[in-house]
């Protein structure tokens, strides 16, 4: 699909981003107010504008703008995936709340997560760092150590980069490459009505961890161990690289395959819309989803957080973002087999949380039997 | 050479950068003063520290950190080159002095220039833009139009990117990929004593163009046409992609090949040092260079600038940077043939400007017969 709707190999857009829990919270913490001139045009107007400018028909390109990674042909049966994602000080992170190694880890992790969501194996990365000239050399070196440590765990080599100066903020932009067989790649556009919606990985803890980082009083209400668990989830997310490759190669009893897949960066409520929209476009038929509240996996740490701090679980589970879990579709007939075999392979949690429908809406089916129609749009998920 | 000395696939480092004419001038223009904490460690200490952290032995990597691009193996005889280079507002550019399309052009051009200097053909690129949330949509769209226009000229497809927000400055980071046969790639490390030093492209005009952009009074002393020529050279540098590929594939009468090659981003005086240092390391013998002032190619526009505005020609020709010319070595025996055949192929100027020596120094041989030993070091080139 050469004409993707969304300019985001790194699955963030400026507007998506501005609507994410992380950004909102950091901005609130900093008490800054930015006029959103871009909002005059609106999210999809802006994305369409860039896509329209960049869109080309290039036979070497299997998938251009509009998925977690771009996919280009290496040979008859192999492809390369390419993704880029940047973290900016005072927008994505505060240097007094994240250690240098943690920041390095996270910068690479968010990119590896994109590669994982395509079902590809990461190979190389390059790093661009723009730092104020009075930047702390030790902190910067720590960032590189954090990148290196995570790279080593997944066989990624950092082959180069660019060091430059900025006026005020530290910015780290990373581009990662990966490889796969062309038939192993999973896109956002292969969900069908009747398919199950599944999530592999932990959801909700990252958002709660961010809250404890920005509010010491909130952190003080939790056991130290719980607080550390939640914060780690936010500061050093684990990219599900092996899980993504496994899922992309999975074949069920009757040869069933995983359909659409992406990684959750803006929250399930927002990100599942990409699957619905891209699948609708591809299949030329409405695709929606019904998420079942009772099936959403809530960890003990998040439960303790909700009990001690309060707040709506749905906000954390579906809306807070930065989970870097894998969200994917699979034929309903193969869900049990898939989950069983996944459990045998990985300690990573996996859950079926909903079903794709043919009515285009994203709906939350509540425990009390009520239904919220999550209409999304420019401001994304708004809980009814 | 897995243990490159310099962390710069985009051939800028933070410190190199701070020493470049562009950065110095923009900073002066903005009247900002940044404490250079990084200078406590020193340029090579800092670069060595990062290289030490990232250095690995990966059989897939033909060349890691330390050249204009990283080079990784695609197949037995083909390689991919990877480069990344960022431009930051108020450091590399001022939005009131560069048009949006020009900025887009330049962001891609500096990356394509790196690919050209390896002798590879560019293929794909991804773009990361971090913009304040109140960023002007029309300006941003113009940046993408500028990128697209240049990409089309060289068969490059922009396959994706990342849009995110920043607190204050606009930053554009671009990663470009290219391909070549493994034996066509040219590195920085293949100059030998006795080789000729050549430059393809225009030098000096970019630095003069920058001066006219930052000083209206200076611009007023020139004919409009001259001023436009100099400014274009600075704002929309032409990446010498075809020239780089041609040079990398050149074979002289006795099969002579181009040796070392790089693109001039920080000025010849600074950049030629990379060739000397890398070649010294590789050949385990001292490699220096003697640049002959009388052979430095001075354009009519630069001559007019020097006459009307004043200033030392050497400062512009060797020290001002952002030329994006190709600097390379070739056996002295083949220089005439190479230049003749290059002239037949391209309108781009080419000149022999010096000779590599076996004494490790970078020396300027003046018209008056005097010699300046350009000792370089942490603060780079200081004209003696």
XYZ file of C-alpha atoms in Angstrom:
768
model
C 0.000 0.000 0.000
C 2.088 2.879 -1.267
C -0.300 5.534 -0.012
C -0.179 5.035 3.744
C -2.300 7.303 5.869
C 0.209 7.997 8.554
C 3.710 9.431 8.510
C 5.162 7.303 11.173
C 7.635 4.543 10.745
C 8.350 5.189 14.364
C 4.664 5.030 15.159
C 4.488 8.439 16.696
C 3.247 11.513 15.009
C 3.434 14.971 16.370
C -0.274 15.009 17.020
C -0.594 11.444 18.168
C 2.235 12.327 20.382
C 0.668 15.460 21.809
C -2.353 13.385 22.741
C -0.357 10.697 24.529
C -0.344 10.396 28.269
C 3.384 10.827 28.498
C 3.559 14.075 26.639
C 0.537 15.511 28.380
C 1.957 14.684 31.762
C 5.444 15.965 31.079
C 4.040 19.177 29.697
C 1.851 19.600 32.721
C 4.824 18.924 34.936
C 6.797 21.634 33.182
C 3.831 24.007 33.201
C 4.452 24.965 29.603
C 1.726 25.858 27.189
C 2.320 25.570 23.501
C -0.088 26.913 20.955
C -0.891 23.957 18.695
C -0.775 25.653 15.351
C -0.604 22.252 13.749
C -3.973 21.462 15.238
C -5.537 24.061 12.961
C -4.978 21.638 10.134
C -5.769 18.600 12.256
C -3.906 15.363 12.623
C -4.960 13.545 9.517
C -4.865 16.649 7.409
C -1.254 17.175 8.404
C -0.273 13.562 7.912
C -2.058 13.412 4.581
C -0.227 16.526 3.524
C 3.185 15.032 4.219
C 2.200 11.682 2.739
C 0.975 13.458 -0.356
C 4.302 15.266 -0.677
C 6.440 12.168 -0.184
C 4.312 9.506 -1.821
C 5.986 7.720 -4.736
C 5.638 4.494 -6.650
C 8.977 2.763 -6.196
C 9.096 -0.917 -7.093
C 11.861 -1.470 -4.552
C 9.543 -0.349 -1.756
C 7.235 -3.042 -0.374
C 5.750 -0.691 2.235
C 6.441 3.014 2.535
C 4.981 5.536 4.923
C 2.212 4.215 7.139
C 3.407 1.274 9.211
C 5.779 0.770 12.127
C 8.657 0.329 9.700
C 9.240 0.902 6.030
C 9.912 -2.311 4.114
C 12.249 -2.415 1.119
C 13.362 -5.301 -1.033
C 16.827 -6.796 -0.521
C 16.415 -9.807 -2.810
C 13.641 -12.007 -4.188
C 12.732 -13.373 -0.806
C 14.305 -11.029 1.741
C 13.390 -7.528 2.836
C 14.917 -4.852 5.012
C 12.829 -2.919 7.520
C 13.720 0.636 8.506
C 12.419 2.663 11.408
C 13.331 5.925 13.098
C 12.176 7.340 16.412
C 13.443 10.272 18.427
C 13.242 11.168 22.103
C 13.410 14.838 23.047
C 14.269 16.256 26.458
C 11.388 17.925 28.284
C 8.965 16.295 25.863
C 9.672 12.569 26.123
C 11.916 12.613 29.149
C 13.298 14.726 31.967
C 16.978 14.176 32.622
C 16.448 14.407 36.371
C 13.961 11.529 36.215
C 15.758 9.096 33.932
C 19.291 7.775 34.304
C 21.650 8.084 31.346
C 21.831 4.317 30.750
C 18.071 4.072 31.050
C 17.656 6.814 28.478
C 20.019 5.055 26.087
C 18.153 1.790 26.629
C 14.824 3.436 25.957
C 15.967 5.214 22.776
C 16.999 1.919 21.226
C 14.105 -0.043 22.760
C 11.383 2.075 21.125
C 12.997 1.471 17.751
C 13.547 -2.254 18.293
C 9.916 -2.489 19.337
C 8.907 -1.164 15.912
C 11.090 -3.783 14.241
C 9.637 -6.483 16.500
C 6.117 -5.472 15.523
C 6.933 -6.187 11.870
C 8.254 -9.636 12.758
C 11.780 -8.739 11.647
C 15.154 -9.303 13.282
C 17.044 -6.107 14.083
C 20.502 -5.789 12.578
C 22.045 -2.299 12.752
C 21.345 1.147 14.104
C 22.733 4.659 13.872
C 22.339 7.291 16.569
C 22.120 11.064 16.268
C 22.598 13.073 19.436
C 22.037 16.826 19.557
C 23.167 18.186 22.886
C 23.761 21.632 24.296
C 27.478 22.403 24.151
C 27.554 22.444 27.939
C 26.162 18.894 28.017
C 27.559 16.591 30.640
C 30.044 14.223 29.008
C 29.442 11.540 31.616
C 25.697 11.613 31.084
C 26.156 11.379 27.307
C 28.602 8.500 27.676
C 26.021 6.794 29.887
C 23.418 7.144 27.151
C 25.742 5.335 24.753
C 26.450 2.627 27.320
C 22.706 2.085 27.700
C 22.289 1.823 23.946
C 25.195 -0.588 23.664
C 23.976 -2.844 26.469
C 20.556 -3.329 24.886
C 22.041 -3.631 21.396
C 24.231 -6.491 22.557
C 21.251 -8.384 23.945
C 19.615 -8.451 20.529
C 22.635 -8.767 18.258
C 22.360 -5.189 17.032
C 25.497 -3.277 16.038
C 25.606 0.502 16.321
C 27.452 1.297 13.113
C 27.606 5.066 13.315
C 25.962 8.292 14.208
C 26.130 12.032 14.333
C 27.033 14.199 17.304
C 25.911 17.767 17.021
C 24.983 20.645 19.252
C 21.598 22.082 20.094
C 20.694 25.366 21.727
C 18.864 23.965 24.711
C 17.437 20.461 24.698
C 19.037 17.064 24.418
C 17.592 15.124 21.520
C 18.374 11.551 20.569
C 17.246 10.243 17.217
C 17.855 6.634 16.340
C 17.361 4.781 13.083
C 17.271 0.999 13.241
C 17.375 -1.587 10.468
C 16.177 -5.159 10.440
C 15.686 -8.082 8.116
C 13.128 -10.781 7.448
C 11.788 -13.041 4.738
C 9.240 -11.105 2.727
C 6.409 -13.478 3.728
C 7.225 -13.170 7.420
C 6.564 -9.434 7.637
C 3.398 -8.450 9.473
C 1.600 -5.211 8.640
C -1.137 -3.175 10.294
C -3.594 -3.945 7.561
C -4.371 -7.644 7.881
C -7.128 -7.840 10.480
C -10.496 -9.226 9.424
C -13.917 -9.122 11.083
C -14.173 -12.155 13.369
C -10.444 -12.235 14.152
C -9.381 -12.150 17.774
C -7.472 -9.128 19.124
C -4.549 -10.182 21.302
C -1.846 -8.415 23.232
C 1.562 -9.814 24.195
C 3.374 -7.965 26.946
C 2.378 -5.871 29.928
C -0.013 -2.954 29.531
C -0.799 -0.112 31.904
C 2.277 -0.306 34.105
C 4.259 2.210 32.048
C 1.621 4.892 32.478
C 1.417 4.247 36.215
C 5.213 4.316 36.388
C 5.268 7.702 34.703
C 2.762 9.008 37.242
C 5.047 7.940 40.092
C 8.004 9.626 38.388
C 6.200 12.929 38.061
C 4.563 12.912 41.486
C 6.585 11.939 44.542
C 3.503 11.990 46.727
C 1.894 9.417 44.461
C 5.043 7.294 44.597
C 5.057 7.504 48.397
C 1.737 5.684 48.630
C 3.209 2.530 47.081
C 5.527 -0.147 48.370
C 9.044 0.583 47.137
C 9.156 -2.643 45.172
C 5.912 -1.859 43.369
C 7.064 1.632 42.581
C 10.322 0.273 41.122
C 8.449 -2.248 38.982
C 6.205 0.428 37.517
C 9.039 2.865 36.937
C 11.222 0.268 35.237
C 8.397 -0.500 32.870
C 8.337 3.138 31.889
C 12.057 3.914 31.891
C 13.442 0.717 30.395
C 10.730 -0.910 28.307
C 11.612 -4.334 26.983
C 11.294 -4.580 23.193
C 9.555 -7.877 22.404
C 11.909 -8.769 19.578
C 11.910 -12.545 19.996
C 8.177 -12.592 20.633
C 7.523 -10.506 17.495
C 9.581 -12.848 15.328
C 7.900 -15.883 16.843
C 4.419 -14.475 16.280
C 5.207 -13.529 12.702
C 6.373 -17.108 12.024
C 3.574 -18.825 13.919
C 1.398 -21.261 11.971
C -1.701 -22.744 13.606
C -3.101 -26.299 13.294
C -4.724 -25.410 9.984
C -1.903 -23.123 8.918
C -3.482 -20.041 10.489
C -1.205 -17.010 10.705
C -1.089 -13.858 12.765
C -2.751 -11.095 10.739
C -2.101 -7.449 11.625
C 0.503 -6.489 14.205
C 1.885 -3.288 15.703
C 3.505 -2.175 18.915
C 1.564 -0.144 21.451
C 3.160 3.249 21.866
C 0.186 5.598 22.205
C -2.091 3.221 24.083
C -4.229 0.390 22.755
C -7.296 2.581 22.319
C -5.390 4.814 19.949
C -3.177 2.239 18.264
C -5.875 -0.344 17.541
C -7.458 2.313 15.351
C -4.472 2.062 12.992
C -5.187 -1.636 12.552
C -8.889 -1.002 11.957
C -8.295 1.823 9.522
C -5.516 0.160 7.523
C -7.391 -3.137 7.403
C -10.567 -1.368 6.287
C -8.687 0.320 3.487
C -6.947 -2.843 2.395
C -10.011 -5.096 2.479
C -12.356 -2.348 1.323
C -14.797 -3.327 4.065
C -15.450 -1.784 7.488
C -13.266 -3.193 10.254
C -13.868 -2.266 13.892
C -13.101 -3.897 17.193
C -14.851 -4.720 20.444
C -12.502 -4.735 23.423
C -13.706 -6.703 26.436
C -12.864 -4.997 29.744
C -13.077 -8.302 31.638
C -10.290 -9.744 29.485
C -7.804 -6.879 29.912
C -4.786 -8.251 31.769
C -4.065 -6.265 34.916
C -0.823 -6.938 36.758
C -0.473 -7.080 40.540
C 1.650 -3.917 40.489
C -0.963 -1.985 38.550
C -3.705 -3.313 40.833
C -1.769 -2.072 43.860
C -1.261 1.282 42.173
C -4.966 1.638 41.410
C -5.877 0.661 44.941
C -3.395 2.993 46.653
C -3.425 5.928 44.238
C -6.797 5.557 42.615
C -7.777 6.208 39.012
C -9.664 4.428 36.278
C -7.981 1.188 35.237
C -9.103 1.750 31.643
C -7.107 4.942 31.496
C -3.928 3.016 32.257
C -4.685 -0.168 30.360
C -5.905 1.422 27.144
C -4.929 5.065 27.090
C -1.659 5.796 28.791
C 0.682 4.500 26.110
C 4.392 3.640 26.019
C 3.576 -0.004 26.750
C 5.603 -1.343 23.824
C 3.450 -4.446 23.956
C 2.564 -6.203 20.703
C -1.043 -5.812 19.597
C -2.125 -8.241 16.907
C -4.949 -10.097 15.242
C -5.277 -13.830 14.695
C -8.078 -16.066 13.441
C -10.336 -16.854 16.404
C -10.003 -20.585 15.667
C -6.296 -20.581 16.431
C -6.207 -18.324 19.485
C -6.034 -21.090 22.078
C -3.280 -22.916 20.258
C -1.322 -19.736 19.726
C -1.546 -18.668 23.361
C -0.644 -22.119 24.630
C 2.423 -22.387 22.441
C 3.440 -18.806 23.208
C 3.219 -19.595 26.942
C 5.460 -22.601 26.430
C 8.051 -20.404 24.718
C 8.019 -17.136 26.667
C 7.432 -15.775 30.174
C 5.869 -12.693 28.527
C 2.125 -12.479 29.274
C -0.327 -12.860 26.414
C -4.081 -12.275 26.402
C -7.010 -12.204 24.067
C -8.721 -8.890 24.743
C -11.333 -8.481 22.041
C -12.758 -9.328 18.644
C -12.661 -7.526 15.335
C -16.052 -6.596 13.939
C -17.475 -5.369 10.670
C -18.933 -2.085 11.919
C -15.927 0.254 11.948
C -16.297 1.382 15.572
C -13.870 0.824 18.423
C -16.056 -0.269 21.312
C -15.296 -1.054 24.932
C -17.548 -3.725 26.389
C -17.678 -3.013 30.118
C -17.872 -5.500 32.957
C -21.290 -4.095 33.831
C -22.587 -4.924 30.378
C -22.527 -1.333 29.130
C -20.757 -0.373 25.941
C -18.701 2.744 25.246
C -18.279 3.702 21.644
C -14.757 5.028 21.452
C -15.092 7.403 18.580
C -11.473 8.596 18.416
C -10.738 11.139 15.717
C -8.254 13.958 15.934
C -8.117 13.855 19.695
C -7.927 10.090 19.728
C -9.518 8.042 22.335
C -11.909 9.871 24.614
C -13.478 7.660 27.210
C -17.245 8.044 26.981
C 39.017 -1.069 10.341
C 36.610 -1.834 13.130
C 38.153 0.620 15.554
C 37.542 3.942 13.817
C 38.820 7.048 15.513
C 35.868 9.248 14.885
C 32.175 8.935 15.674
C 30.804 10.452 12.573
C 29.049 8.705 9.780
C 27.637 12.112 9.050
C 31.110 13.580 9.157
C 30.364 16.102 11.863
C 31.153 15.713 15.471
C 29.991 17.965 18.195
C 33.450 19.404 18.573
C 34.336 19.468 14.927
C 31.066 21.146 14.574
C 31.697 23.789 17.192
C 34.895 24.663 15.396
C 33.259 25.062 12.016
C 32.741 28.435 10.461
C 29.016 27.979 10.225
C 28.454 27.225 13.833
C 30.797 29.925 15.032
C 29.122 32.521 12.896
C 25.571 31.560 13.763
C 26.425 31.527 17.434
C 28.014 34.926 17.154
C 24.985 36.174 15.296
C 22.719 34.966 18.073
C 25.037 36.343 20.728
C 24.808 33.159 22.735
C 27.623 31.752 24.771
C 27.682 28.117 25.695
C 30.058 26.686 28.216
C 31.861 23.868 26.381
C 31.867 21.264 29.083
C 32.692 18.719 26.440
C 35.902 20.559 25.753
C 37.159 19.585 29.196
C 37.581 16.105 27.826
C 38.696 17.307 24.402
C 37.537 16.267 20.997
C 39.451 13.075 20.533
C 38.985 12.027 24.114
C 35.248 12.338 23.706
C 35.151 10.584 20.357
C 37.410 7.827 21.633
C 35.130 7.390 24.601
C 32.057 6.859 22.451
C 33.961 4.662 20.004
C 35.216 2.615 22.923
C 31.672 2.149 24.175
C 30.201 1.199 20.805
C 33.097 -0.686 19.226
C 32.295 -4.297 18.311
C 33.609 -6.974 16.030
C 30.700 -7.803 13.746
C 31.522 -9.790 10.618
C 28.568 -8.203 8.823
C 30.145 -4.771 9.245
C 32.747 -3.818 6.640
C 33.269 -0.355 8.154
C 31.757 0.887 11.385
C 32.244 4.196 13.130
C 34.860 6.428 11.557
C 34.033 7.203 7.957
C 31.415 9.254 6.124
C 29.116 6.243 6.103
C 28.978 2.907 7.799
C 29.321 -0.006 5.363
C 27.545 -3.311 5.935
C 27.429 -6.436 3.818
C 24.324 -7.151 1.724
C 25.724 -10.115 -0.214
C 29.077 -11.455 -1.334
C 29.758 -8.554 -3.626
C 27.322 -5.822 -2.576
C 27.285 -3.525 0.435
C 24.904 -1.026 1.934
C 26.122 2.341 3.200
C 24.341 4.150 6.014
C 24.716 7.747 7.096
C 22.868 10.116 9.405
C 23.177 13.857 9.766
C 21.021 16.365 11.586
C 20.464 20.090 11.191
C 19.355 22.052 14.246
C 17.692 25.468 14.261
C 19.842 28.291 15.628
C 22.895 26.061 15.329
C 22.984 24.995 11.683
C 20.358 27.339 10.327
C 18.143 30.306 11.104
C 14.596 29.959 9.820
C 14.500 33.628 8.822
C 17.557 33.132 6.605
C 16.684 29.882 4.855
C 13.509 29.053 2.958
C 11.607 25.918 3.881
C 12.333 24.165 0.574
C 15.978 25.180 0.816
C 16.175 23.723 4.301
C 14.643 20.460 3.133
C 17.069 20.355 0.205
C 20.026 20.961 2.477
C 19.023 18.304 5.026
C 18.978 15.646 2.332
C 21.957 17.079 0.446
C 24.371 16.789 3.383
C 23.457 13.121 3.733
C 23.643 12.385 0.009
C 27.049 14.054 0.003
C 28.244 11.488 2.550
C 26.961 8.679 0.362
C 28.601 10.266 -2.687
C 31.924 10.414 -0.882
C 31.845 6.638 -0.409
C 31.191 6.123 -4.113
C 27.769 4.606 -3.460
C 24.388 5.234 -5.051
C 21.748 6.553 -2.660
C 18.564 4.501 -2.372
C 16.305 5.401 0.556
C 16.025 7.860 3.404
C 13.962 8.421 6.532
C 13.358 11.821 8.106
C 12.822 12.745 11.735
C 11.432 16.191 12.440
C 11.142 17.574 15.956
C 9.240 20.836 15.915
C 7.694 23.059 18.545
C 3.972 22.366 18.751
C 3.303 25.876 17.465
C 5.407 25.155 14.374
C 4.156 26.571 11.107
C 2.537 23.799 9.084
C 3.306 25.534 5.810
C 6.986 25.864 6.631
C 7.168 22.200 7.626
C 5.387 21.130 4.461
C 7.896 23.219 2.513
C 10.746 21.350 4.170
C 9.277 18.072 2.959
C 8.779 19.472 -0.537
C 12.445 20.454 -0.590
C 13.470 16.985 0.520
C 11.240 15.362 -2.066
C 12.471 17.531 -4.933
C 16.113 16.651 -4.315
C 15.282 13.003 -3.619
C 13.612 12.730 -7.027
C 16.675 14.090 -8.774
C 18.802 11.247 -7.421
C 16.287 8.378 -7.402
C 15.965 8.409 -3.629
C 12.684 7.405 -1.994
C 11.729 8.810 1.395
C 10.257 5.676 2.950
C 9.251 6.990 6.351
C 10.014 9.160 9.292
C 9.041 10.383 12.679
C 7.239 13.598 13.540
C 7.590 14.667 17.119
C 7.523 17.812 19.171
C 10.352 19.774 20.723
C 10.279 22.479 23.356
C 11.887 25.209 21.324
C 14.001 24.434 18.282
C 13.239 22.800 14.990
C 15.503 19.821 14.384
C 15.655 17.691 11.272
C 17.545 14.432 11.387
C 17.869 12.374 8.255
C 19.243 8.891 7.724
C 20.122 7.891 4.180
C 20.998 4.510 2.716
C 22.932 3.649 -0.397
C 24.400 0.691 -2.244
C 27.550 -0.195 -4.113
C 29.744 -3.114 -5.068
C 32.072 -3.844 -2.200
C 35.162 -3.047 -4.294
C 33.751 0.307 -5.414
C 33.558 1.786 -1.922
C 36.101 4.487 -1.142
C 37.275 5.073 2.422
C 39.212 7.810 4.162
C 42.155 5.573 4.777
C 43.667 4.898 1.366
C 45.977 7.841 0.732
C 49.699 7.156 0.345
C 52.719 9.452 0.404
C 53.277 10.697 -3.128
C 49.593 10.604 -4.073
C 48.009 13.758 -5.387
C 45.305 15.536 -3.355
C 42.375 16.611 -5.512
C 39.112 18.364 -4.975
C 35.989 18.105 -7.129
C 33.419 20.833 -6.627
C 33.457 24.451 -5.557
C 35.190 25.483 -2.343
C 34.963 28.718 -0.397
C 31.711 30.057 -1.808
C 29.572 28.494 0.894
C 31.459 30.259 3.666
C 31.245 33.564 1.821
C 27.541 32.949 1.224
C 26.998 32.413 4.924
C 28.750 35.701 5.662
C 26.350 37.524 3.343
C 23.384 35.828 5.022
C 24.463 36.916 8.478
C 25.529 40.434 7.556
C 23.330 42.542 5.299
C 25.968 45.240 5.080
C 28.433 42.701 3.715
C 25.824 41.519 1.218
C 25.220 45.113 0.119
C 28.769 45.453 -1.128
C 28.269 42.756 -3.757
C 26.419 42.640 -7.039
C 23.056 40.967 -6.492
C 23.962 38.139 -8.841
C 27.186 37.391 -6.986
C 25.414 37.479 -3.663
C 22.785 35.022 -4.934
C 25.474 32.662 -6.240
C 27.279 32.603 -2.914
C 24.078 32.203 -0.889
C 22.799 29.360 -3.067
C 26.039 27.524 -2.538
C 25.454 27.746 1.188
C 21.700 27.191 1.326
C 21.285 24.543 -1.355
C 24.576 22.681 -1.731
C 24.662 20.214 -4.590
C 25.599 16.699 -3.478
C 28.107 15.333 -5.977
C 26.449 11.942 -6.211
C 27.228 11.164 -9.840
C 30.734 12.541 -9.515
C 31.375 10.394 -6.419
C 30.231 7.239 -8.175
C 32.290 8.080 -11.234
C 35.432 8.736 -9.195
C 34.988 5.519 -7.222
C 34.762 3.545 -10.480
C 37.557 5.378 -12.281
C 40.458 3.297 -13.533
C 43.541 5.009 -14.975
C 45.691 3.941 -17.945
C 47.570 1.480 -15.737
C 44.496 0.572 -13.688
C 45.113 3.325 -11.128
C 42.241 3.964 -8.749
C 41.127 6.824 -6.562
C 42.435 6.151 -3.050
C 40.887 7.948 -0.081
C 37.762 10.087 -0.476
C 35.501 12.160 1.770
C 33.217 15.134 1.440
C 34.262 18.522 2.763
C 31.915 19.604 5.512
C 34.226 21.274 8.035
C 36.666 22.779 5.564
C 39.534 21.132 3.714
C 42.080 22.061 6.390
C 40.112 20.120 8.969
C 38.803 17.309 6.803
C 42.070 16.429 5.082
C 43.343 15.540 8.531
C 40.879 12.636 8.622
C 42.441 11.248 5.457
C 45.974 11.684 6.842
C 45.126 10.156 10.199
C 43.122 7.207 8.893
C 45.672 6.495 6.173
C 48.515 6.673 8.697
C 46.746 4.183 10.922
C 45.924 1.841 8.089
C 49.362 1.884 6.452
C 51.204 2.128 9.758
C 53.348 4.907 8.301
C 53.144 8.688 8.663
C 50.920 10.360 6.078
C 50.772 14.147 5.806
C 49.866 16.541 3.049
C 51.243 19.680 1.463
C 48.548 21.948 0.055
C 49.674 24.408 -2.586
C 48.005 27.816 -2.292
C 48.656 28.603 -5.948
C 46.605 25.570 -6.999
C 43.523 26.316 -4.885
C 40.619 26.963 -7.263
C 39.042 30.347 -6.631
C 35.759 31.152 -8.390
C 34.896 34.540 -9.850
C 32.162 35.015 -7.240
C 34.549 34.356 -4.373
C 37.146 36.661 -5.956
C 34.549 39.435 -6.139
C 33.566 38.779 -2.538
C 37.194 38.968 -1.366
C 37.763 42.139 -3.333
C 34.603 43.916 -2.144
C 34.347 42.582 1.409
C 37.931 41.668 2.155
C 39.264 38.755 4.140
C 41.890 36.070 3.729
C 41.132 33.769 0.803
C 42.617 30.841 2.714
C 40.006 31.260 5.426
C 37.259 30.688 2.868
C 38.976 28.124 0.693
C 40.262 25.879 3.451
C 38.550 26.729 6.696
C 34.968 27.826 6.273
C 33.371 24.459 5.641
C 30.032 23.297 4.258
C 31.505 23.041 0.783
C 30.278 19.494 0.206
C 33.018 19.128 -2.377
C 34.749 15.758 -2.766
C 38.300 15.617 -1.456
C 40.282 12.621 -2.601
C 43.648 11.104 -3.322
C 44.873 9.520 -6.540
C 48.243 8.277 -7.736
C 50.153 11.260 -9.123
C 50.760 9.353 -12.379
C 47.069 9.272 -13.216
C 46.028 12.771 -12.185
C 46.095 14.312 -15.664
C 44.113 11.459 -17.163
C 41.601 11.536 -14.340
C 41.033 15.273 -14.579
C 40.745 15.203 -18.336
C 38.179 12.427 -18.324
C 36.291 14.026 -15.418
C 36.108 17.297 -17.394
C 34.692 15.423 -20.354
C 31.969 13.955 -18.148
C 30.973 16.771 -15.783
C 30.727 20.565 -15.624
C 31.806 20.334 -11.971
C 35.255 21.863 -11.413
C 38.127 19.627 -10.415
C 41.612 20.598 -9.271
C 44.787 19.084 -7.958
C 45.597 21.087 -4.856
C 48.425 19.261 -3.132
C 50.497 16.166 -2.531
C 50.517 13.620 0.250
C 53.783 13.331 2.128
C 55.391 10.973 4.592
C 55.893 13.450 7.439
C 52.478 13.555 9.135
C 52.042 17.341 8.996
C 49.384 19.296 7.139
C 51.311 22.103 5.481
C 50.209 25.064 3.410
C 52.738 26.072 0.795
C 52.160 29.783 0.214
C 52.478 31.713 -3.036
C 55.334 33.676 -1.466
C 57.292 30.488 -0.850
C 56.622 30.418 2.888
C 55.170 27.363 4.589
C 52.605 27.223 7.387
C 52.552 24.094 9.450
C 48.891 23.572 10.180
C 49.144 21.648 13.391
C 45.416 21.125 14.034
C 44.595 19.275 17.216
C 41.619 19.861 19.447
C 40.860 23.258 18.027
C 41.477 22.087 14.484
C 43.037 24.223 11.933
C 44.574 27.452 13.182
C 46.114 29.467 10.463
C 49.716 30.129 11.444
